């Protein structure tokens, strides 16, 4: 049974679980950072949860590809609503231009998502300064 429990702890390999497992497995070793006075398990857990939620807010790789596909197809669909005579270019050049616009839209989306993730991480770091210091020390170990 213990073998099964050990396998399940290594299945989830995100930031929160890596830090929690590192603390659980090394907390009694010499030189391992000790939890500072004034920081309790609940606050540490809240910090790790908020940090992981910020990292996860960008979405899975699958959802990112779905958004990319939609943003790449959207300009082509909009372009197809207009008669060919009113489009700026002739032939397939319109399709190439629409795909380029789709790539620009996806680039803007990626930049905005990265900025949102950084903002949420900064908020978690600001809200839990003692937990951040402790987690940084654990990461360095």
PDB file of C-alpha atoms in Angstrom:
ATOM      1  CA  UNK A   1       0.000   0.000   0.000  1.00  0.00           C
ATOM      2  CA  UNK A   2       2.830   2.419   0.767  1.00  0.00           C
ATOM      3  CA  UNK A   3       4.254   1.821  -2.684  1.00  0.00           C
ATOM      4  CA  UNK A   4       0.933   2.895  -4.173  1.00  0.00           C
ATOM      5  CA  UNK A   5       0.844   6.060  -2.050  1.00  0.00           C
ATOM      6  CA  UNK A   6       4.367   6.978  -3.127  1.00  0.00           C
ATOM      7  CA  UNK A   7       3.398   6.607  -6.782  1.00  0.00           C
ATOM      8  CA  UNK A   8       0.415   8.882  -6.365  1.00  0.00           C
ATOM      9  CA  UNK A   9       2.507  11.606  -4.786  1.00  0.00           C
ATOM     10  CA  UNK A  10       4.738  11.722  -7.838  1.00  0.00           C
ATOM     11  CA  UNK A  11       1.935  11.728 -10.416  1.00  0.00           C
ATOM     12  CA  UNK A  12       1.112  15.386  -9.833  1.00  0.00           C
ATOM     13  CA  UNK A  13       4.215  17.322 -10.768  1.00  0.00           C
ATOM     14  CA  UNK A  14       3.120  20.915 -10.541  1.00  0.00           C
ATOM     15  CA  UNK A  15       4.678  23.683  -8.481  1.00  0.00           C
ATOM     16  CA  UNK A  16       2.443  23.236  -5.440  1.00  0.00           C
ATOM     17  CA  UNK A  17       2.965  19.488  -5.164  1.00  0.00           C
ATOM     18  CA  UNK A  18       6.710  19.684  -5.795  1.00  0.00           C
ATOM     19  CA  UNK A  19       7.146  22.136  -2.911  1.00  0.00           C
ATOM     20  CA  UNK A  20       4.817  20.209  -0.591  1.00  0.00           C
ATOM     21  CA  UNK A  21       6.592  16.920  -1.344  1.00  0.00           C
ATOM     22  CA  UNK A  22      10.011  18.504  -0.879  1.00  0.00           C
ATOM     23  CA  UNK A  23       8.965  19.819   2.536  1.00  0.00           C
ATOM     24  CA  UNK A  24       7.392  16.498   3.498  1.00  0.00           C
ATOM     25  CA  UNK A  25      10.415  14.423   2.501  1.00  0.00           C
ATOM     26  CA  UNK A  26      13.252  16.702   3.685  1.00  0.00           C
ATOM     27  CA  UNK A  27      11.884  18.677   6.673  1.00  0.00           C
ATOM     28  CA  UNK A  28      13.922  16.647   9.181  1.00  0.00           C
ATOM     29  CA  UNK A  29      17.242  16.914   7.318  1.00  0.00           C
ATOM     30  CA  UNK A  30      20.013  19.126   8.608  1.00  0.00           C
ATOM     31  CA  UNK A  31      20.243  22.405   6.761  1.00  0.00           C
ATOM     32  CA  UNK A  32      16.688  22.276   5.437  1.00  0.00           C
ATOM     33  CA  UNK A  33      14.921  25.612   5.951  1.00  0.00           C
ATOM     34  CA  UNK A  34      12.576  25.676   8.916  1.00  0.00           C
ATOM     35  CA  UNK A  35       9.220  27.388   8.764  1.00  0.00           C
ATOM     36  CA  UNK A  36       9.647  30.932  10.149  1.00  0.00           C
ATOM     37  CA  UNK A  37       7.835  32.083  13.257  1.00  0.00           C
ATOM     38  CA  UNK A  38       4.435  33.505  12.369  1.00  0.00           C
ATOM     39  CA  UNK A  39       3.906  31.279   9.327  1.00  0.00           C
ATOM     40  CA  UNK A  40       1.519  28.401   9.786  1.00  0.00           C
ATOM     41  CA  UNK A  41       0.621  25.450   7.571  1.00  0.00           C
ATOM     42  CA  UNK A  42      -2.650  27.067   6.438  1.00  0.00           C
ATOM     43  CA  UNK A  43      -0.961  30.248   5.222  1.00  0.00           C
ATOM     44  CA  UNK A  44       1.684  28.230   3.394  1.00  0.00           C
ATOM     45  CA  UNK A  45      -1.016  26.082   1.827  1.00  0.00           C
ATOM     46  CA  UNK A  46      -2.992  29.178   0.787  1.00  0.00           C
ATOM     47  CA  UNK A  47       0.115  30.705  -0.812  1.00  0.00           C
ATOM     48  CA  UNK A  48       0.951  27.536  -2.707  1.00  0.00           C
ATOM     49  CA  UNK A  49      -2.662  27.199  -3.859  1.00  0.00           C
ATOM     50  CA  UNK A  50      -2.837  30.816  -5.069  1.00  0.00           C
ATOM     51  CA  UNK A  51       0.525  30.493  -6.815  1.00  0.00           C
ATOM     52  CA  UNK A  52      -0.537  27.266  -8.529  1.00  0.00           C
ATOM     53  CA  UNK A  53      -3.904  28.787  -9.493  1.00  0.00           C
ATOM     54  CA  UNK A  54      -2.032  31.675 -11.113  1.00  0.00           C
ATOM     55  CA  UNK A  55       0.149  29.259 -13.073  1.00  0.00           C
ATOM     56  CA  UNK A  56      -2.885  27.214 -14.120  1.00  0.00           C
ATOM     57  CA  UNK A  57      -4.909  30.243 -15.219  1.00  0.00           C
ATOM     58  CA  UNK A  58      -3.111  30.247 -18.556  1.00  0.00           C
ATOM     59  CA  UNK A  59      -4.895  27.004 -19.391  1.00  0.00           C
ATOM     60  CA  UNK A  60      -3.795  23.621 -20.577  1.00  0.00           C
ATOM     61  CA  UNK A  61      -1.846  23.118 -23.750  1.00  0.00           C
ATOM     62  CA  UNK A  62      -4.981  21.699 -25.340  1.00  0.00           C
ATOM     63  CA  UNK A  63      -7.060  24.776 -24.505  1.00  0.00           C
ATOM     64  CA  UNK A  64      -4.301  27.046 -25.786  1.00  0.00           C
ATOM     65  CA  UNK A  65      -4.286  25.199 -29.117  1.00  0.00           C
ATOM     66  CA  UNK A  66      -8.072  25.502 -29.258  1.00  0.00           C
ATOM     67  CA  UNK A  67      -7.869  29.263 -28.749  1.00  0.00           C
ATOM     68  CA  UNK A  68      -5.101  29.445 -31.366  1.00  0.00           C
ATOM     69  CA  UNK A  69      -7.265  27.585 -33.885  1.00  0.00           C
ATOM     70  CA  UNK A  70     -10.229  29.847 -33.247  1.00  0.00           C
ATOM     71  CA  UNK A  71      -8.147  33.015 -33.499  1.00  0.00           C
ATOM     72  CA  UNK A  72      -6.525  31.802 -36.724  1.00  0.00           C
ATOM     73  CA  UNK A  73      -9.868  30.924 -38.325  1.00  0.00           C
ATOM     74  CA  UNK A  74     -11.781  33.979 -37.140  1.00  0.00           C
ATOM     75  CA  UNK A  75     -10.263  36.485 -39.607  1.00  0.00           C
ATOM     76  CA  UNK A  76     -10.876  34.066 -42.488  1.00  0.00           C
ATOM     77  CA  UNK A  77     -14.530  33.740 -41.471  1.00  0.00           C
ATOM     78  CA  UNK A  78     -14.897  37.520 -41.231  1.00  0.00           C
ATOM     79  CA  UNK A  79     -13.195  37.931 -44.592  1.00  0.00           C
ATOM     80  CA  UNK A  80     -15.566  35.437 -46.201  1.00  0.00           C
ATOM     81  CA  UNK A  81     -18.536  37.642 -45.249  1.00  0.00           C
ATOM     82  CA  UNK A  82     -17.416  40.320 -47.721  1.00  0.00           C
ATOM     83  CA  UNK A  83     -17.556  40.079 -51.515  1.00  0.00           C
ATOM     84  CA  UNK A  84     -14.207  39.407 -53.153  1.00  0.00           C
ATOM     85  CA  UNK A  85     -14.275  42.726 -54.984  1.00  0.00           C
ATOM     86  CA  UNK A  86     -14.313  44.660 -51.701  1.00  0.00           C
ATOM     87  CA  UNK A  87     -11.288  42.856 -50.247  1.00  0.00           C
ATOM     88  CA  UNK A  88      -7.913  44.635 -50.313  1.00  0.00           C
ATOM     89  CA  UNK A  89      -6.051  41.950 -52.299  1.00  0.00           C
ATOM     90  CA  UNK A  90      -6.867  39.510 -55.081  1.00  0.00           C
ATOM     91  CA  UNK A  91      -6.832  35.711 -54.868  1.00  0.00           C
ATOM     92  CA  UNK A  92      -5.109  33.786 -52.096  1.00  0.00           C
ATOM     93  CA  UNK A  93      -3.255  36.821 -50.826  1.00  0.00           C
ATOM     94  CA  UNK A  94      -6.396  37.726 -48.864  1.00  0.00           C
ATOM     95  CA  UNK A  95      -6.290  34.348 -47.101  1.00  0.00           C
ATOM     96  CA  UNK A  96      -2.600  34.785 -46.276  1.00  0.00           C
ATOM     97  CA  UNK A  97      -3.328  38.265 -44.885  1.00  0.00           C
ATOM     98  CA  UNK A  98      -6.218  36.877 -42.811  1.00  0.00           C
ATOM     99  CA  UNK A  99      -3.988  34.121 -41.391  1.00  0.00           C
ATOM    100  CA  UNK A 100      -1.353  36.741 -40.549  1.00  0.00           C
ATOM    101  CA  UNK A 101      -4.024  38.738 -38.699  1.00  0.00           C
ATOM    102  CA  UNK A 102      -4.958  35.527 -36.850  1.00  0.00           C
ATOM    103  CA  UNK A 103      -1.341  35.027 -35.761  1.00  0.00           C
ATOM    104  CA  UNK A 104      -1.228  38.630 -34.532  1.00  0.00           C
ATOM    105  CA  UNK A 105      -4.450  38.066 -32.556  1.00  0.00           C
ATOM    106  CA  UNK A 106      -3.007  34.907 -31.010  1.00  0.00           C
ATOM    107  CA  UNK A 107       0.215  36.741 -30.145  1.00  0.00           C
ATOM    108  CA  UNK A 108      -1.773  39.442 -28.385  1.00  0.00           C
ATOM    109  CA  UNK A 109      -3.730  36.762 -26.530  1.00  0.00           C
ATOM    110  CA  UNK A 110      -0.509  35.026 -25.370  1.00  0.00           C
ATOM    111  CA  UNK A 111       1.032  38.306 -24.181  1.00  0.00           C
ATOM    112  CA  UNK A 112      -2.119  39.206 -22.242  1.00  0.00           C
ATOM    113  CA  UNK A 113      -2.272  35.756 -20.632  1.00  0.00           C
ATOM    114  CA  UNK A 114       1.407  35.912 -19.607  1.00  0.00           C
ATOM    115  CA  UNK A 115       0.825  39.370 -18.100  1.00  0.00           C
ATOM    116  CA  UNK A 116      -2.221  38.075 -16.210  1.00  0.00           C
ATOM    117  CA  UNK A 117      -0.239  35.141 -14.813  1.00  0.00           C
ATOM    118  CA  UNK A 118       2.587  37.434 -13.694  1.00  0.00           C
ATOM    119  CA  UNK A 119       0.092  39.801 -12.057  1.00  0.00           C
ATOM    120  CA  UNK A 120      -1.540  36.956 -10.120  1.00  0.00           C
ATOM    121  CA  UNK A 121       1.830  35.584  -9.011  1.00  0.00           C
ATOM    122  CA  UNK A 122       2.884  39.062  -7.867  1.00  0.00           C
ATOM    123  CA  UNK A 123      -0.374  39.366  -5.899  1.00  0.00           C
ATOM    124  CA  UNK A 124       0.223  35.994  -4.210  1.00  0.00           C
ATOM    125  CA  UNK A 125       3.787  37.045  -3.361  1.00  0.00           C
ATOM    126  CA  UNK A 126       2.521  40.359  -1.954  1.00  0.00           C
ATOM    127  CA  UNK A 127      -0.283  38.769   0.083  1.00  0.00           C
ATOM    128  CA  UNK A 128       1.941  36.074   1.652  1.00  0.00           C
ATOM    129  CA  UNK A 129       5.466  37.544   2.057  1.00  0.00           C
ATOM    130  CA  UNK A 130       6.590  35.090   4.775  1.00  0.00           C
ATOM    131  CA  UNK A 131       5.365  32.112   2.786  1.00  0.00           C
ATOM    132  CA  UNK A 132       7.163  33.413  -0.316  1.00  0.00           C
ATOM    133  CA  UNK A 133      10.447  33.713   1.579  1.00  0.00           C
ATOM    134  CA  UNK A 134      10.082  30.207   2.989  1.00  0.00           C
ATOM    135  CA  UNK A 135       9.171  28.676  -0.391  1.00  0.00           C
ATOM    136  CA  UNK A 136      12.128  30.460  -2.008  1.00  0.00           C
ATOM    137  CA  UNK A 137      14.418  28.966   0.663  1.00  0.00           C
ATOM    138  CA  UNK A 138      12.913  25.516   0.091  1.00  0.00           C
ATOM    139  CA  UNK A 139      13.417  25.841  -3.661  1.00  0.00           C
ATOM    140  CA  UNK A 140      17.082  26.735  -3.096  1.00  0.00           C
ATOM    141  CA  UNK A 141      17.663  23.627  -0.942  1.00  0.00           C
TER     142      UNK A 141
END
